[in-house]
Coordinates of C-alpha atoms (C1' of nucleotides) in Angstrom, one line a residue:
Chain A
M143 CA -130.2 173.4 113.4
S144 CA -127.6 175.6 113.7
K145 CA -127.8 178.9 115.4
R146 CA -128.4 182.3 113.7
P147 CA -125.1 183.8 112.7
K148 CA -124.3 186.9 113.6
I149 CA -122.5 187.9 110.4
S150 CA -123.2 186.1 107.2
P151 CA -120.0 184.6 105.8
K152 CA -119.3 184.9 102.1
Q153 CA -117.1 182.5 100.1
P154 CA -116.7 181.2 96.7
I155 CA -118.3 178.6 95.4
A156 CA -114.9 177.0 94.0
E157 CA -113.1 177.0 97.2
R158 CA -116.1 174.6 98.6
S159 CA -115.0 171.1 98.7
G160 CA -116.0 168.1 100.5
P161 CA -118.7 165.2 99.7
D162 CA -122.0 167.3 100.7
A163 CA -121.2 170.3 98.6
P164 CA -122.1 168.7 95.2
A165 CA -125.2 167.0 96.6
G166 CA -126.9 170.7 97.5
L167 CA -125.9 171.9 94.0
N168 CA -127.8 168.6 92.2
Q169 CA -130.7 170.4 93.6
I170 CA -130.8 173.2 91.3
P171 CA -132.0 172.6 87.6
L172 CA -130.3 175.4 86.1
L173 CA -126.9 174.1 86.8
Q174 CA -127.8 170.5 86.3
I175 CA -128.6 171.7 82.5
L176 CA -124.9 173.5 81.9
S177 CA -122.2 171.4 80.7
A178 CA -119.8 170.1 83.6
Q179 CA -116.9 172.6 82.3
D180 CA -119.7 176.0 81.9
R181 CA -121.3 174.5 85.4
Q182 CA -117.3 175.0 86.6
K183 CA -117.0 178.3 85.2
V184 CA -120.6 179.8 86.8
L185 CA -119.6 178.1 89.9
G186 CA -116.6 180.2 89.8
E187 CA -118.4 183.2 89.3
M188 CA -121.0 182.8 92.1
T189 CA -120.4 183.5 95.6
E190 CA -122.6 181.9 98.5
T191 CA -123.9 184.0 101.3
R192 CA -125.8 182.3 104.3
Y193 CA -128.6 184.2 106.0
G194 CA -130.2 184.1 109.4
K195 CA -133.7 185.1 111.1
G196 CA -134.2 188.6 110.9
E197 CA -131.9 189.5 108.1
Y198 CA -132.7 190.7 104.6
I199 CA -131.5 189.1 101.6
F200 CA -132.2 192.6 99.9
R201 CA -135.2 195.0 100.4
E202 CA -137.9 196.8 98.7
G203 CA -136.1 199.5 96.7
D204 CA -132.7 198.3 96.7
P205 CA -130.5 198.6 93.6
T206 CA -130.4 195.2 92.0
E207 CA -127.2 194.2 90.8
Y208 CA -127.2 190.1 91.5
F209 CA -129.2 187.3 90.3
H210 CA -129.6 184.7 93.2
I211 CA -130.2 180.9 93.7
V212 CA -131.7 179.3 96.7
K213 CA -129.4 176.5 97.7
E214 CA -130.7 175.7 101.2
G215 CA -133.7 176.6 103.4
S216 CA -136.6 179.0 102.6
V217 CA -136.8 182.6 101.5
K218 CA -139.8 184.6 101.3
C219 CA -141.0 187.4 99.0
V220 CA -142.7 190.0 100.5
K221 CA -144.3 193.1 99.5
S222 CA -145.3 195.9 102.2
S223 CA -148.0 198.6 101.5
L224 CA -147.4 202.2 102.9
D225 CA -149.4 201.3 105.9
G226 CA -147.8 198.5 107.2
K227 CA -149.9 195.6 106.0
E228 CA -147.4 192.8 104.4
C229 CA -148.4 190.7 102.2
T230 CA -146.0 187.3 100.9
L231 CA -145.9 186.7 97.2
K232 CA -144.1 183.4 97.5
V233 CA -141.9 181.1 99.6
L234 CA -138.6 180.1 97.8
M235 CA -137.4 176.9 98.2
P236 CA -133.6 175.2 97.0
G237 CA -133.2 175.6 93.4
D238 CA -135.8 178.5 93.0
L239 CA -134.0 181.6 90.9
F240 CA -134.9 185.2 92.2
C241 CA -134.2 188.7 90.2
C242 CA -133.6 186.0 86.9
D243 CA -135.2 188.3 84.7
A244 CA -133.3 191.4 82.8
S245 CA -136.2 193.6 83.5
A246 CA -135.1 193.4 87.2
F247 CA -131.8 195.1 86.0
D248 CA -133.0 197.9 83.6
G249 CA -131.3 199.8 86.0
A250 CA -134.7 199.3 88.3
S251 CA -135.3 198.4 91.9
H252 CA -136.2 195.4 93.7
P253 CA -140.0 195.2 93.7
G254 CA -139.8 193.5 96.9
T255 CA -138.0 192.5 99.8
A256 CA -136.5 188.9 100.0
Q257 CA -136.1 187.3 103.4
P258 CA -134.9 184.3 105.3
M259 CA -137.1 182.0 107.2
G260 CA -134.8 180.6 109.4
D261 CA -131.3 179.5 108.2
V262 CA -131.1 180.0 104.6
S263 CA -128.1 179.9 102.1
V264 CA -128.2 181.8 98.7
L265 CA -126.0 181.6 95.4
R266 CA -125.1 184.9 93.8
M267 CA -123.8 186.1 90.7
K268 CA -123.2 189.4 89.0
K269 CA -126.0 190.4 86.3
E270 CA -123.2 190.9 83.7
A271 CA -121.8 187.2 84.6
Y272 CA -125.5 186.3 84.3
F273 CA -126.6 187.7 81.2
K274 CA -123.3 186.5 79.6
M275 CA -123.8 183.1 80.7
L276 CA -127.6 183.1 79.5
R277 CA -126.4 184.5 75.9
A278 CA -123.7 181.9 75.7
N279 CA -126.0 178.8 76.9
P280 CA -129.2 178.8 75.1
D281 CA -130.1 175.7 77.6
A282 CA -129.7 178.0 80.0
A283 CA -131.8 180.7 78.7
M284 CA -135.0 178.3 77.7
E285 CA -134.7 177.2 81.7
V286 CA -135.2 180.4 82.6
I287 CA -138.2 181.1 79.9
R288 CA -139.5 178.0 81.3
Y289 CA -138.9 179.0 84.9
L290 CA -140.4 182.0 84.4
G291 CA -143.6 181.2 82.9
N292 CA -144.0 179.0 85.6
R293 CA -143.7 181.4 88.1
L294 CA -146.3 183.8 86.0
N295 CA -148.5 181.1 85.8
E296 CA -148.3 180.7 89.8
A297 CA -148.6 184.3 90.3
Q298 CA -151.8 184.6 88.2
E299 CA -153.3 181.5 89.7
K300 CA -152.7 183.6 92.8
A301 CA -154.3 186.3 91.9
K302 CA -157.6 184.3 90.7
V303 CA -157.8 182.9 94.0
L304 CA -157.3 186.1 96.0
A305 CA -160.1 187.6 93.7
L306 CA -162.5 185.3 93.7
D307 CA -162.3 182.9 96.7
R308 CA -163.3 183.2 100.3
A309 CA -160.7 183.5 103.4
D310 CA -161.3 179.8 103.9
Q311 CA -161.0 178.7 100.6
R312 CA -157.7 180.6 100.1
L313 CA -156.4 179.3 103.6
A314 CA -157.3 175.8 102.0
S315 CA -155.4 176.3 98.8
L316 CA -152.5 177.4 100.7
L317 CA -152.4 174.5 102.3
V318 CA -152.6 172.2 99.6
N319 CA -150.0 174.0 97.5
L320 CA -147.8 173.7 100.9
A321 CA -148.6 170.1 101.1
E322 CA -147.7 169.6 97.4
R323 CA -144.6 171.7 97.5
S324 CA -143.0 170.9 100.9
G325 CA -144.8 168.1 102.2
I326 CA -143.2 164.6 103.9
K327 CA -145.2 161.8 105.2
D328 CA -146.2 161.9 108.1
P329 CA -148.2 158.9 110.3
N330 CA -151.2 161.5 110.9
G331 CA -151.0 162.7 107.2
I332 CA -148.7 165.2 105.4
R333 CA -146.2 166.9 107.6
V334 CA -145.6 170.7 106.3
T335 CA -141.5 171.3 106.6
V336 CA -141.5 175.0 106.2
R337 CA -142.1 176.8 109.2
L338 CA -145.1 178.8 109.0
T339 CA -147.1 180.8 111.8
R340 CA -150.5 181.9 111.9
Q341 CA -149.5 185.2 110.8
D342 CA -147.2 184.1 107.8
M343 CA -149.9 182.0 106.6
A344 CA -152.7 185.0 106.8
N345 CA -149.9 187.3 104.9
M346 CA -149.6 184.4 102.3
V347 CA -153.5 184.9 101.4
G348 CA -154.7 188.4 102.4
V349 CA -156.4 187.9 105.5
T350 CA -155.7 189.5 109.4
T351 CA -154.0 187.4 111.5
E352 CA -157.0 186.8 113.9
T353 CA -159.0 185.7 110.6
A354 CA -156.4 183.1 109.6
I355 CA -156.3 181.8 113.6
R356 CA -160.0 181.7 113.6
I357 CA -160.0 179.9 110.3
M358 CA -157.6 177.2 111.2
A359 CA -159.3 176.4 114.6
R360 CA -162.2 175.3 112.4
F361 CA -160.1 173.2 110.3
K362 CA -158.4 171.5 113.1
K363 CA -162.3 171.4 114.7
D364 CA -163.3 169.1 111.6
R365 CA -159.9 167.1 111.5
L366 CA -158.6 168.5 108.2
V367 CA -155.3 169.8 110.0
T368 CA -152.9 169.4 113.3
G369 CA -150.7 171.3 115.1
T370 CA -149.2 174.8 114.3
A371 CA -146.2 176.2 113.4
A372 CA -143.6 174.1 114.5
R373 CA -145.2 171.0 113.2
L374 CA -147.9 171.7 111.1
V375 CA -149.7 168.4 109.9
I376 CA -152.5 168.2 106.9
R377 CA -154.4 165.4 108.1
D378 CA -157.3 165.4 105.3
L379 CA -156.0 166.6 101.8
P380 CA -159.1 165.6 99.9
K381 CA -161.4 167.2 101.7
L382 CA -159.3 170.5 101.7
K383 CA -158.7 170.5 97.9
L384 CA -162.6 169.8 97.6
L385 CA -162.8 173.4 99.8
A386 CA -160.4 175.1 97.9
S387 CA -162.7 174.6 94.6
T388 CA -166.0 174.8 96.2
Chain B
M40 CA -164.1 200.1 62.6
S41 CA -165.1 197.1 60.9
K42 CA -167.7 195.2 61.7
R43 CA -167.1 191.8 63.5
P44 CA -166.3 189.0 61.0
K45 CA -168.5 185.9 61.1
I46 CA -165.4 183.7 60.0
S47 CA -161.9 184.2 61.3
P48 CA -159.9 184.6 58.0
K49 CA -155.9 183.4 58.2
Q50 CA -153.7 184.3 56.0
P51 CA -149.6 184.0 56.3
I52 CA -148.1 187.3 56.9
A53 CA -145.4 186.8 53.8
E54 CA -148.4 186.8 51.4
R55 CA -149.7 190.3 53.0
S56 CA -148.2 193.5 51.6
G57 CA -149.1 197.2 51.3
P58 CA -148.0 200.4 53.2
D59 CA -149.4 199.7 56.7
A60 CA -148.2 195.9 57.5
P61 CA -145.1 197.0 58.3
A62 CA -146.4 199.8 60.1
G63 CA -148.2 197.2 62.3
L64 CA -145.3 195.2 62.8
N65 CA -143.3 197.9 64.3
Q66 CA -145.1 197.8 67.5
I67 CA -143.5 194.3 68.1
P68 CA -140.4 194.5 70.3
L69 CA -139.8 191.0 69.9
L70 CA -139.8 191.4 66.4
Q71 CA -137.9 194.8 65.9
I72 CA -135.2 192.7 67.6
L73 CA -134.7 190.1 65.3
S74 CA -132.0 191.2 62.0
A75 CA -134.1 191.9 59.0
Q76 CA -133.2 188.9 57.5
D77 CA -134.3 186.7 60.8
R78 CA -137.3 188.5 61.2
Q79 CA -138.5 187.7 57.2
K80 CA -137.7 183.9 58.5
V81 CA -140.2 184.3 61.0
L82 CA -142.9 186.2 59.4
G83 CA -142.8 183.5 57.0
E84 CA -143.6 181.1 59.4
M85 CA -146.3 183.4 61.4
T86 CA -149.9 183.2 60.6
E87 CA -152.5 186.5 61.3
T88 CA -155.7 185.4 62.5
R89 CA -158.7 187.9 63.1
Y90 CA -161.1 187.5 65.9
G91 CA -164.6 189.3 66.8
K92 CA -166.4 189.8 69.9
G93 CA -167.9 186.8 71.7
E94 CA -165.1 184.6 69.9
Y95 CA -162.2 182.6 71.5
I96 CA -158.7 182.9 70.3
F97 CA -158.0 179.5 72.9
R98 CA -160.1 178.8 76.1
E99 CA -158.7 177.0 79.4
G100 CA -158.0 173.7 79.1
D101 CA -157.2 173.7 75.4
P102 CA -154.2 171.9 74.5
T103 CA -151.0 174.8 73.8
E104 CA -149.9 174.5 70.5
Y105 CA -149.0 178.1 69.2
F106 CA -147.1 181.2 70.5
H107 CA -148.8 184.4 70.1
I108 CA -148.6 187.9 69.3
V109 CA -151.0 191.0 69.8
K110 CA -150.9 192.8 66.5
E111 CA -154.0 194.9 66.9
G112 CA -156.6 195.4 69.1
S113 CA -156.7 194.3 72.8
V114 CA -157.2 190.9 73.8
K115 CA -157.9 189.6 78.0
C116 CA -156.8 187.1 79.6
V117 CA -159.5 185.2 81.9
K118 CA -159.8 182.4 84.6
S119 CA -163.3 181.1 85.8
S120 CA -164.0 179.3 89.1
L121 CA -166.1 176.4 88.8
D122 CA -169.0 178.2 90.0
G123 CA -168.9 180.8 87.1
K124 CA -167.4 183.6 88.5
E125 CA -164.8 185.3 86.3
C126 CA -161.8 187.0 86.8
T127 CA -159.7 189.1 84.2
L128 CA -156.0 188.8 84.8
K129 CA -154.5 191.0 82.0
V130 CA -155.5 193.0 78.9
L131 CA -153.2 192.7 76.3
M132 CA -152.3 194.9 74.0
P133 CA -149.9 195.1 70.4
G134 CA -146.7 194.0 71.0
D135 CA -147.9 191.8 73.9
L136 CA -146.9 187.7 73.6
F137 CA -148.7 185.3 75.0
C138 CA -148.0 181.5 75.6
C139 CA -144.4 182.5 75.2
D140 CA -142.8 180.5 77.8
A141 CA -141.8 176.8 77.7
S142 CA -143.6 175.8 80.2
A143 CA -146.6 176.2 78.6
F144 CA -145.8 174.0 75.9
D145 CA -144.8 170.9 78.5
G146 CA -147.7 169.1 76.9
A147 CA -149.9 170.8 79.2
S148 CA -153.4 173.1 78.5
H149 CA -153.7 176.8 78.7
P150 CA -154.3 177.9 82.4
G151 CA -156.9 180.5 81.1
T152 CA -159.1 181.9 78.3
A153 CA -157.9 184.5 75.7
Q154 CA -160.9 186.5 74.4
P155 CA -160.6 189.6 72.0
M156 CA -161.9 192.6 73.3
G157 CA -163.6 193.9 70.1
D158 CA -161.9 193.0 66.8
V159 CA -158.2 192.0 67.1
S160 CA -155.1 190.4 65.1
V161 CA -153.3 188.2 66.2
L162 CA -150.0 186.7 64.6
R163 CA -149.0 182.8 65.7
M164 CA -146.5 180.3 65.4
K165 CA -145.7 176.5 66.1
K166 CA -144.1 176.1 69.4
E167 CA -141.2 174.4 67.4
A168 CA -140.6 177.2 65.1
Y169 CA -140.8 179.5 68.0
F170 CA -138.5 177.2 70.1
K171 CA -135.7 177.1 67.6
M172 CA -136.1 180.7 66.8
L173 CA -135.3 181.3 70.4
R174 CA -132.5 178.9 70.4
A175 CA -131.1 180.8 67.2
N176 CA -131.3 184.5 68.2
P177 CA -129.8 184.8 71.9
D178 CA -131.5 188.7 71.3
A179 CA -135.1 187.5 70.9
A180 CA -134.5 185.1 73.9
M181 CA -133.3 187.5 76.3
E182 CA -136.3 190.1 75.2
V183 CA -138.6 186.9 75.7
I184 CA -136.7 186.9 79.5
R185 CA -137.5 190.8 79.9
Y186 CA -140.9 190.3 79.1
L187 CA -141.7 187.2 81.4
G188 CA -139.9 189.1 84.1
N189 CA -142.0 192.5 83.4
R190 CA -145.4 190.4 83.2
L191 CA -144.4 188.3 86.3
N192 CA -143.8 191.9 88.3
E193 CA -147.0 193.0 87.3
A194 CA -148.7 189.8 88.6
Q195 CA -147.3 190.3 91.6
E196 CA -147.8 193.6 92.0
K197 CA -151.4 192.9 90.8
A198 CA -151.7 190.0 93.8
K199 CA -150.6 192.5 96.5
V200 CA -153.4 194.8 95.7
L201 CA -156.0 191.8 95.6
A202 CA -154.4 190.7 99.1
L203 CA -154.2 194.1 100.9
D204 CA -156.7 196.7 99.2
R205 CA -159.8 197.9 99.7
A206 CA -162.2 197.4 96.9
D207 CA -162.1 201.2 96.2
Q208 CA -158.3 201.6 96.0
R209 CA -158.0 198.4 93.8
L210 CA -160.4 200.2 91.2
A211 CA -158.7 203.4 91.5
S212 CA -155.4 201.4 90.7
L213 CA -156.8 199.8 88.2
L214 CA -157.7 203.3 86.2
V215 CA -154.6 204.5 87.1
N216 CA -152.8 201.9 85.4
L217 CA -155.6 201.9 82.4
A218 CA -154.5 205.8 82.0
E219 CA -150.6 204.8 81.8
R220 CA -150.9 202.1 79.4
S221 CA -153.8 202.9 77.1
G222 CA -154.5 206.6 77.8
I223 CA -155.0 209.5 75.3
K224 CA -155.1 213.1 76.1
D225 CA -158.7 214.6 76.0
P226 CA -160.0 218.0 76.8
N227 CA -161.3 216.8 80.1
G228 CA -158.4 214.9 81.2
I229 CA -157.2 211.1 80.2
R230 CA -159.1 208.9 77.8
V231 CA -159.0 205.5 78.4
T232 CA -159.1 203.9 74.7
V233 CA -159.6 200.5 76.1
R234 CA -163.3 199.9 76.2
L235 CA -164.6 198.4 79.3
T236 CA -167.8 197.8 80.8
R237 CA -168.3 198.0 85.0
Q238 CA -168.6 194.6 84.6
D239 CA -164.8 194.4 82.9
M240 CA -163.4 196.4 85.2
A241 CA -165.3 194.2 88.7
N242 CA -163.6 191.1 87.0
M243 CA -160.1 192.7 87.0
V244 CA -160.2 193.7 90.1
G245 CA -162.2 191.3 91.9
V246 CA -165.8 192.6 93.1
T247 CA -168.9 192.4 92.0
T248 CA -170.6 194.4 89.0
E249 CA -173.0 196.2 91.9
T250 CA -169.8 197.2 93.4
A251 CA -167.9 198.6 91.0
I252 CA -170.7 200.6 89.5
R253 CA -171.4 202.1 92.8
I254 CA -167.5 202.9 93.5
M255 CA -167.6 204.6 89.9
A256 CA -170.6 206.5 90.6
R257 CA -168.7 207.8 94.1
F258 CA -165.4 208.5 92.1
K259 CA -167.9 210.3 89.1
K260 CA -169.5 212.4 91.6
D261 CA -166.0 213.4 93.3
R262 CA -165.4 214.5 89.8
L263 CA -162.3 211.7 89.6
V264 CA -163.9 210.3 86.4
T265 CA -166.6 210.8 83.8
G266 CA -168.4 208.5 81.5
T267 CA -168.8 204.7 80.8
A268 CA -167.4 202.2 78.7
A269 CA -167.8 203.8 75.5
R270 CA -165.9 206.8 76.8
L271 CA -164.2 206.6 79.9
V272 CA -162.0 209.9 80.8
I273 CA -159.9 209.9 83.8
R274 CA -160.4 213.8 85.2
D275 CA -158.0 213.7 88.3
L276 CA -155.0 211.5 88.0
P277 CA -153.3 212.4 90.8
K278 CA -156.2 212.1 93.2
L279 CA -156.9 208.4 91.9
K280 CA -153.4 207.8 92.6
L281 CA -153.4 209.1 96.2
L282 CA -156.3 206.9 96.7
A283 CA -154.8 203.9 94.8
S284 CA -151.8 204.2 97.6
T285 CA -153.3 205.2 101.2
Chain C
dT151 C1' -135.3 176.9 134.9
dT152 C1' -136.5 181.2 134.5
dC153 C1' -138.4 184.6 132.3
dA154 C1' -140.2 187.6 128.0
dA155 C1' -141.7 187.7 123.8
dA156 C1' -143.9 185.6 120.3
dA157 C1' -147.8 183.0 118.9
dC158 C1' -152.3 181.4 119.5
dA159 C1' -157.2 181.8 121.2
dT160 C1' -161.8 184.2 121.6
dG161 C1' -165.4 187.7 122.3
dA162 C1' -167.8 191.8 121.2
dC163 C1' -168.4 195.2 117.5
dT164 C1' -168.1 197.6 113.2
dA165 C1' -167.2 198.3 108.6
dT166 C1' -167.1 196.4 104.1
dT167 C1' -168.3 193.9 100.5
dG168 C1' -171.6 190.4 98.2
dT169 C1' -176.4 188.9 97.4
dC170 C1' -180.9 189.8 95.3
dA171 C1' -184.7 192.5 93.6
dT172 C1' -186.0 196.2 90.5
dG173 C1' -185.9 199.8 87.5
dT174 C1' -184.0 203.1 84.2
dT175 C1' -180.6 204.0 80.4
dT176 C1' -177.5 203.0 76.5
dT177 C1' -176.2 200.7 72.9
dA178 C1' -176.2 197.9 68.8
dT179 C1' -179.2 195.4 65.6
dT180 C1' -183.1 194.9 62.3
Chain D
dA289 C1' -187.2 204.5 64.2
dA290 C1' -188.1 200.5 66.9
dT291 C1' -186.7 196.9 69.8
dA292 C1' -184.3 193.7 72.4
dA293 C1' -180.1 193.3 74.8
dA294 C1' -176.6 194.8 77.4
dA295 C1' -175.0 198.4 80.7
dC296 C1' -176.2 200.9 84.3
dA297 C1' -178.0 202.3 88.5
dT298 C1' -180.0 201.8 93.7
dG299 C1' -181.9 200.2 97.8
dA300 C1' -182.8 196.5 101.6
dC301 C1' -180.5 193.3 103.7
dA302 C1' -177.1 189.5 104.7
dA303 C1' -172.3 187.6 104.9
dT304 C1' -168.0 188.0 105.7
dA305 C1' -163.8 189.7 107.6
dG306 C1' -161.6 193.3 110.1
dT307 C1' -160.6 195.9 114.4
dC308 C1' -160.0 196.1 119.0
dA309 C1' -159.3 194.5 123.6
dT310 C1' -158.1 190.6 126.4
dG311 C1' -156.2 186.8 127.9
dT312 C1' -153.6 181.9 127.4
dT313 C1' -150.1 178.9 125.6
dT314 C1' -146.1 178.0 123.7
dT315 C1' -140.9 179.2 122.1
dG316 C1' -136.6 180.3 122.9
dA317 C1' -132.8 182.9 124.5
dA318 C1' -130.1 183.7 128.8

DNA sequence: TTCAAAACATGACTATTGTCATGTTTTATT
DNA sequence: AATAAAACATGACAATAGTCATGTTTTGAA
């Protein structure tokens, strides 16, 4: 894993070449939908930026100027309350779009903060070029509508879980989601590739760090999970699913 | 106010006439965006349906076939947990779209239930016609993207409030939203036109009915609000705003 | 390798909210 | 106007999760 860059190098995508550049871009449905010609044009208008831990892609309240796509790594969307408590709304992974809705650009500012989790690479495009692209490509517009609809359903499901479930059920739901969205096979079960501390998990399900630690300790004792941030493994997905919905 | 219809009369919009029909349709931004010609075509493909209290527009798990617009009245979007607890995600008002995202149609079923709150009138359109319309009208597609983006921001703000705030703060937030979204001037403050029982409010902020009643009683004692469902009046919006964000 | 910082852990106590029981008031319908 | 159902209300108690304090372990950078 590379070290955190002190500066964030920017470069036009069109200048990039080499065998792995197209491979990363293959993971992005919105770009796959475009014709080769349109894709080249869009890539010419996009800029790639790398960020490291501790940096910000943008912060709550900043003016909104760009449309973004996650290319590599994960990005967390965070909102804060006045008294310093934080809530992580969503972990974005490669292919995820953000600030992809026109509402974000009605002269408004960012409703939340986007923070890299480790080293990430993000593609950006001026909003004007983005809107032009959507108007010219009904397929792309439909893909954005589909994507936003999925995000909305996810957000509402999350609201439901926060409104109705106990802390241990919310954590179980989170672990099930993580297993499905970022899990890879492991001798002992499913390994979660996103690196999440107990504090990160706490912020994702609306509990204190202590509560997250206590519940995870109980899950470990009950052989549902093992390990911490660096190597979190789901050992019993069915039982977690059951707990999440009981 | 008309009585609850025992059956839900359906009629093609094109057949409707009279002075008030266009007035109702003026409140719908998505239709306003279309050219007069396209609007006529779309209206010809839409059906108006009336529903009364106790009926369902659709239920969680039903197959998704139509795109919907609220024309009159309010509609609540509800999700239930296995043990019978309910969560109201959103109250839709005239002009609001639902099932407007392609993801809703990927052979999927409704993620939640849509229930009328009193008498409502809803416009519906087969998904195929809807998608065709969006592809043919970039302005309409952009409007749906804008709309979905707003809904997503709202849902995430709601998740944040559920994750971080106490019950009384969540209720205060709800009252502030209601005042802004459905409030009209009243001698004593701002009257909320949507009819919400304490139980409805409880379901909207993820607390029990008893807790909602107790907190509303405290708000009444502190002269922040008066009245119940039939006539709920916000008396001190600034103090409620303060409470919501403290 | 060392060392500081971050993450993990646990106990004692408190605050908040839920649960259950019961009773009153309001609302809508006959 | 009568009446049943729904909504509103309140108390006693229980469960859940937060707070604060303290200590250990792990991680990452020099």
